[in-house]
Every structure is written in C-alpha cells, then in structure tokens.
Amino acid sequence: MIEDVIWEKINSSLYDFLLVYDFDKLLFNFNMISKIFDEGYEVFIYKDIEEYRIFYETKIRDMNKKVVLIVTEKVYLPWDVKQDYHEVWIRLKDLFFNLDVDVIKQIDVEYFDVIYQKMKSLNRVLNYEETCNFILRYVYNIDISVINNLQDLIKQLLRLYFKGTELPQIFSDFIKNKLVFLPTEISCILDSKSKFFKFSRQSLINL
C-alpha cells in the first residue's frame, strides 16, 4: 500500500548516489531502511558536513559503493555534496495530495493505508474541515453529520472506545467545536476512554 508508493519513489531512481529528503521521517516509520540495505546501499543519516566527510573518506571513496544519503531536517548541505547525488523527496504532502497535510501529521501511521485507499475516490482537494470529517468517518467511524444530541455522540464513542481506540487531540477539539449542544463539562468524554467511562459511571450513580 503506502509502503509500496514510498518505495517506488526510491526504487524508480536508478542512481548509485541518492539524496533523500525525508522531513516527515516516513522511511523510518515504514521500515524502508532495511529495504534500502537489501538493495546494496550504504545508508548515511546526514546531520553535519564534518561527520559526512569522515563517512565519505572512510566508507565510500574509491570503494565502488552505492549510497543513500538521508536528510531528515533542514541543515546545511554543501553544493559539492549535492552535485554528487540524485535528489528524491519523500513527503506527506505528495502522498496525500488531496488532503490537508497538517491533519494527516496528527494521525498514527498505522492508518495511512486506509486513508490512502479512501483518498483515491476523491476528485478534488479537501480543506482542513473537510479533511477532519473525512478522517473521522473513514478511520474512526464517526460521522458528525448524524450526531444531533448527547445520546448520538455516546453511541459513536462507545463503538470507538470498545475497540480500544482514542481520538488524537486535533479531532476531539474539532468535534467539540462542531457540536454546539455539548456542554463544556461533558465534552471531556471526547478526550479519552477513561474520562468517557468515568462520566458514564457518575451518570449512572446520579440516576
């Protein structure tokens, strides 16, 4: 799925020296490093030029090796080094081009395959609010459009929490802002399953 898409970006570049910009750290989240090793590459995580020069002189120069140089943050990269490599960018905004990437960054990578597959049916770019609704529906099985009262919300949260899943803060805040009928003192049920079940027990006691 998404691993195949990421790997294709690397494997389709038939170069012995690859400079991979991976600011979203997708290569590490999807265990691409071991696959790169299996292809016969030396891997170097670039942090500073001095460390790289040592690596190059001791491991690469005159040794006929293939190298993947990985950059995970904005650092100084000399022009002469960049000239030696073919550049490849691995970015969330390229993978999830129809969605708001700031929302995607808040989601565990285990859900990326589902999101990527569902995204294929989109014929336009979704804004922040639309992306939140999209993720809530297809990842967490929550449809805000059918939540009209507290009972509706509780039903949907029960399904979520009984699966052992909790919402990232970005989505619990989003729902709170959308459900105007939800009192502030009750909105905590969106924060975690422990708060939800604590509220449920207190409600039963007060009956």
Tab-separated table of C-alpha atoms in Angstrom:
chain	number	residue	atom	x	y	z
A	1	MET	CA	0.000	0.000	0.000
A	2	ILE	CA	1.588	3.248	1.180
A	3	GLU	CA	4.888	1.434	1.704
A	4	ASP	CA	4.868	0.448	-1.955
A	5	VAL	CA	4.284	4.054	-3.010
A	6	ILE	CA	7.184	5.263	-0.864
A	7	TRP	CA	9.463	2.501	-2.077
A	8	GLU	CA	8.628	3.256	-5.707
A	9	LYS	CA	9.864	6.819	-5.227
A	10	ILE	CA	13.234	5.415	-4.193
A	11	ASN	CA	13.490	2.283	-6.288
A	12	SER	CA	12.466	4.020	-9.511
A	13	SER	CA	15.518	6.247	-9.218
A	14	LEU	CA	18.228	4.115	-10.801
A	15	TYR	CA	21.140	6.032	-9.346
A	16	ASP	CA	24.046	4.805	-7.262
A	17	PHE	CA	24.033	8.001	-5.184
A	18	LEU	CA	20.630	9.081	-3.848
A	19	LEU	CA	19.963	12.103	-1.651
A	20	VAL	CA	16.604	11.525	0.045
A	21	TYR	CA	14.872	14.402	1.813
A	22	ASP	CA	12.591	12.827	4.405
A	23	PHE	CA	11.483	15.590	6.769
A	24	ASP	CA	8.358	13.590	7.712
A	25	LYS	CA	10.551	10.580	8.623
A	26	LEU	CA	8.484	8.220	6.511
A	27	LEU	CA	11.451	5.980	5.704
A	28	PHE	CA	11.794	5.185	9.403
A	29	ASN	CA	8.081	4.856	10.141
A	30	PHE	CA	7.680	2.308	7.351
A	31	ASN	CA	10.955	0.429	7.846
A	32	MET	CA	12.332	1.427	4.462
A	33	ILE	CA	15.892	1.484	5.792
A	34	SER	CA	16.204	-2.298	5.831
A	35	LYS	CA	14.898	-2.474	2.253
A	36	ILE	CA	17.475	0.098	1.185
A	37	PHE	CA	20.214	-2.011	2.797
A	38	ASP	CA	18.864	-5.080	0.993
A	39	GLU	CA	19.339	-3.256	-2.313
A	40	GLY	CA	23.044	-2.995	-1.548
A	41	TYR	CA	23.173	0.647	-0.485
A	42	GLU	CA	25.201	2.202	2.287
A	43	VAL	CA	22.911	4.444	4.359
A	44	PHE	CA	24.002	7.671	5.993
A	45	ILE	CA	21.748	9.951	8.059
A	46	TYR	CA	23.111	13.401	7.339
A	47	LYS	CA	23.485	15.735	10.336
A	48	ASP	CA	26.537	17.869	9.590
A	49	ILE	CA	29.206	18.158	6.944
A	50	GLU	CA	32.168	17.133	9.102
A	51	GLU	CA	30.603	13.811	10.009
A	52	TYR	CA	29.664	13.234	6.383
A	53	ARG	CA	33.211	13.960	5.145
A	54	ILE	CA	34.580	11.303	7.507
A	55	PHE	CA	31.963	8.816	6.326
A	56	TYR	CA	32.741	9.540	2.682
A	57	GLU	CA	36.510	9.255	3.041
A	58	THR	CA	36.430	6.063	5.115
A	59	LYS	CA	33.465	4.204	3.625
A	60	ILE	CA	32.796	5.478	0.130
A	61	ARG	CA	35.734	6.994	-1.732
A	62	ASP	CA	37.286	4.561	-4.229
A	63	MET	CA	35.194	1.659	-2.905
A	64	ASN	CA	32.561	1.416	-5.659
A	65	LYS	CA	29.614	1.530	-3.258
A	66	LYS	CA	26.047	2.766	-3.666
A	67	VAL	CA	24.903	5.348	-1.139
A	68	VAL	CA	21.589	6.688	0.141
A	69	LEU	CA	22.102	9.955	1.978
A	70	ILE	CA	19.047	10.740	4.136
A	71	VAL	CA	18.261	14.257	5.340
A	72	THR	CA	15.513	14.469	7.990
A	73	GLU	CA	15.727	18.152	8.933
A	74	LYS	CA	16.793	21.479	7.500
A	75	VAL	CA	20.578	21.510	7.667
A	76	TYR	CA	23.406	22.979	5.638
A	77	LEU	CA	24.280	20.779	2.694
A	78	PRO	CA	27.232	21.997	0.588
A	79	TRP	CA	26.811	22.419	-3.124
A	80	ASP	CA	29.609	19.973	-3.960
A	81	VAL	CA	27.890	17.228	-1.963
A	82	LYS	CA	24.539	17.854	-3.619
A	83	GLN	CA	26.198	17.661	-7.018
A	84	ASP	CA	27.181	14.047	-6.359
A	85	TYR	CA	23.628	12.870	-5.673
A	86	HIS	CA	20.294	12.490	-7.391
A	87	GLU	CA	17.654	14.155	-5.196
A	88	VAL	CA	14.442	12.428	-4.104
A	89	TRP	CA	11.745	13.950	-1.892
A	90	ILE	CA	9.535	11.754	0.329
A	91	ARG	CA	6.765	13.982	1.675
A	92	LEU	CA	3.345	13.565	3.210
A	93	LYS	CA	2.002	16.392	1.092
A	94	ASP	CA	2.926	14.460	-2.058
A	95	LEU	CA	1.434	11.183	-0.831
A	96	PHE	CA	-1.788	12.725	0.491
A	97	PHE	CA	-2.124	15.472	-2.078
A	98	ASN	CA	-5.933	15.673	-1.786
A	99	LEU	CA	-5.947	16.188	1.973
A	100	ASP	CA	-4.797	18.787	4.464
A	101	VAL	CA	-1.356	17.529	5.451
A	102	ASP	CA	-1.457	19.277	8.853
A	103	VAL	CA	-4.295	16.939	9.770
A	104	ILE	CA	-2.509	13.872	8.410
A	105	LYS	CA	0.518	14.636	10.587
A	106	GLN	CA	-1.625	14.096	13.697
A	107	ILE	CA	-2.585	10.551	12.731
A	108	ASP	CA	-0.765	7.341	13.574
A	109	VAL	CA	0.947	5.833	10.525
A	110	GLU	CA	-0.984	2.568	11.014
A	111	TYR	CA	-3.979	4.316	9.435
A	112	PHE	CA	-2.149	5.630	6.384
A	113	ASP	CA	-3.086	2.683	4.157
A	114	VAL	CA	-6.810	3.151	4.848
A	115	ILE	CA	-6.599	6.892	4.250
A	116	TYR	CA	-4.600	6.461	1.054
A	117	GLN	CA	-7.077	3.966	-0.377
A	118	LYS	CA	-10.119	6.081	0.514
A	119	MET	CA	-8.435	9.188	-0.859
A	120	LYS	CA	-8.371	7.648	-4.333
A	121	SER	CA	-12.112	8.236	-4.637
A	122	LEU	CA	-11.721	11.998	-4.158
A	123	ASN	CA	-11.887	14.231	-7.210
A	124	ARG	CA	-10.825	17.453	-5.501
A	125	VAL	CA	-8.627	18.786	-2.724
A	126	LEU	CA	-10.248	18.863	0.721
A	127	ASN	CA	-9.735	21.771	3.092
A	128	TYR	CA	-8.953	21.438	6.808
A	129	GLU	CA	-12.548	20.917	7.948
A	130	GLU	CA	-13.346	18.515	5.138
A	131	THR	CA	-10.191	16.530	5.837
A	132	CYS	CA	-11.123	16.215	9.515
A	133	ASN	CA	-14.580	14.940	8.587
A	134	PHE	CA	-13.074	12.578	6.043
A	135	ILE	CA	-10.628	11.082	8.558
A	136	LEU	CA	-13.232	10.836	11.307
A	137	ARG	CA	-15.555	8.931	9.008
A	138	TYR	CA	-13.142	6.521	7.369
A	139	VAL	CA	-10.591	5.971	10.141
A	140	TYR	CA	-12.573	6.381	13.358
A	141	ASN	CA	-16.061	5.573	12.040
A	142	ILE	CA	-17.502	8.805	13.416
A	143	ASP	CA	-19.976	10.814	11.323
A	144	ILE	CA	-20.617	14.236	12.832
A	145	SER	CA	-23.497	14.889	10.457
A	146	VAL	CA	-25.702	12.315	12.257
A	147	ILE	CA	-24.846	13.446	15.792
A	148	ASN	CA	-27.765	15.579	16.952
A	149	ASN	CA	-27.636	15.077	20.707
A	150	LEU	CA	-25.548	13.627	23.516
A	151	GLN	CA	-27.037	10.164	23.070
A	152	ASP	CA	-25.932	10.072	19.431
A	153	LEU	CA	-22.411	11.051	20.446
A	154	ILE	CA	-22.249	8.443	23.184
A	155	LYS	CA	-23.275	5.694	20.756
A	156	GLN	CA	-20.478	6.584	18.367
A	157	LEU	CA	-17.904	6.924	21.131
A	158	LEU	CA	-18.889	3.564	22.585
A	159	ARG	CA	-18.023	1.872	19.292
A	160	LEU	CA	-14.709	3.711	19.224
A	161	TYR	CA	-13.656	3.084	22.815
A	162	PHE	CA	-14.691	-0.562	22.927
A	163	LYS	CA	-12.210	-1.137	20.090
A	164	GLY	CA	-9.511	0.372	22.329
A	165	THR	CA	-9.131	3.426	20.092
A	166	GLU	CA	-8.929	7.059	21.155
A	167	LEU	CA	-9.070	10.240	19.114
A	168	PRO	CA	-5.992	12.404	18.575
A	169	GLN	CA	-6.461	15.789	20.229
A	170	ILE	CA	-6.983	17.526	16.890
A	171	PHE	CA	-10.160	15.512	16.291
A	172	SER	CA	-11.600	15.703	19.782
A	173	ASP	CA	-11.172	19.500	19.611
A	174	PHE	CA	-12.727	19.562	16.155
A	175	ILE	CA	-15.812	17.686	17.337
A	176	LYS	CA	-16.164	19.894	20.408
A	177	ASN	CA	-16.225	22.963	18.198
A	178	LYS	CA	-18.801	21.434	15.882
A	179	LEU	CA	-21.234	20.095	18.471
A	180	VAL	CA	-22.614	23.322	19.914
A	181	PHE	CA	-25.109	21.441	22.085
A	182	LEU	CA	-22.309	19.732	24.030
A	183	PRO	CA	-21.748	21.355	27.471
A	184	THR	CA	-18.127	22.091	28.361
A	185	GLU	CA	-18.266	19.914	31.474
A	186	ILE	CA	-19.303	16.923	29.358
A	187	SER	CA	-17.021	17.477	26.380
A	188	CYS	CA	-14.204	15.705	28.244
A	189	ILE	CA	-15.720	12.377	27.113
A	190	LEU	CA	-14.042	13.037	23.774
A	191	ASP	CA	-10.569	13.249	25.309
A	192	SER	CA	-10.088	9.628	26.356
A	193	LYS	CA	-11.935	6.422	27.081
A	194	SER	CA	-11.089	6.700	30.795
A	195	LYS	CA	-12.847	10.079	31.002
A	196	PHE	CA	-15.743	8.701	28.988
A	197	PHE	CA	-16.312	5.733	31.298
A	198	LYS	CA	-15.808	7.892	34.381
A	199	PHE	CA	-18.557	10.192	33.111
A	200	SER	CA	-20.750	7.163	32.387
A	201	ARG	CA	-20.316	5.783	35.918
A	202	GLN	CA	-21.081	9.145	37.503
A	203	SER	CA	-24.183	9.492	35.341
A	204	LEU	CA	-25.449	6.095	36.471
A	205	ILE	CA	-24.829	6.970	40.117
A	206	ASN	CA	-26.834	10.160	39.733
A	207	LEU	CA	-29.842	8.384	38.215
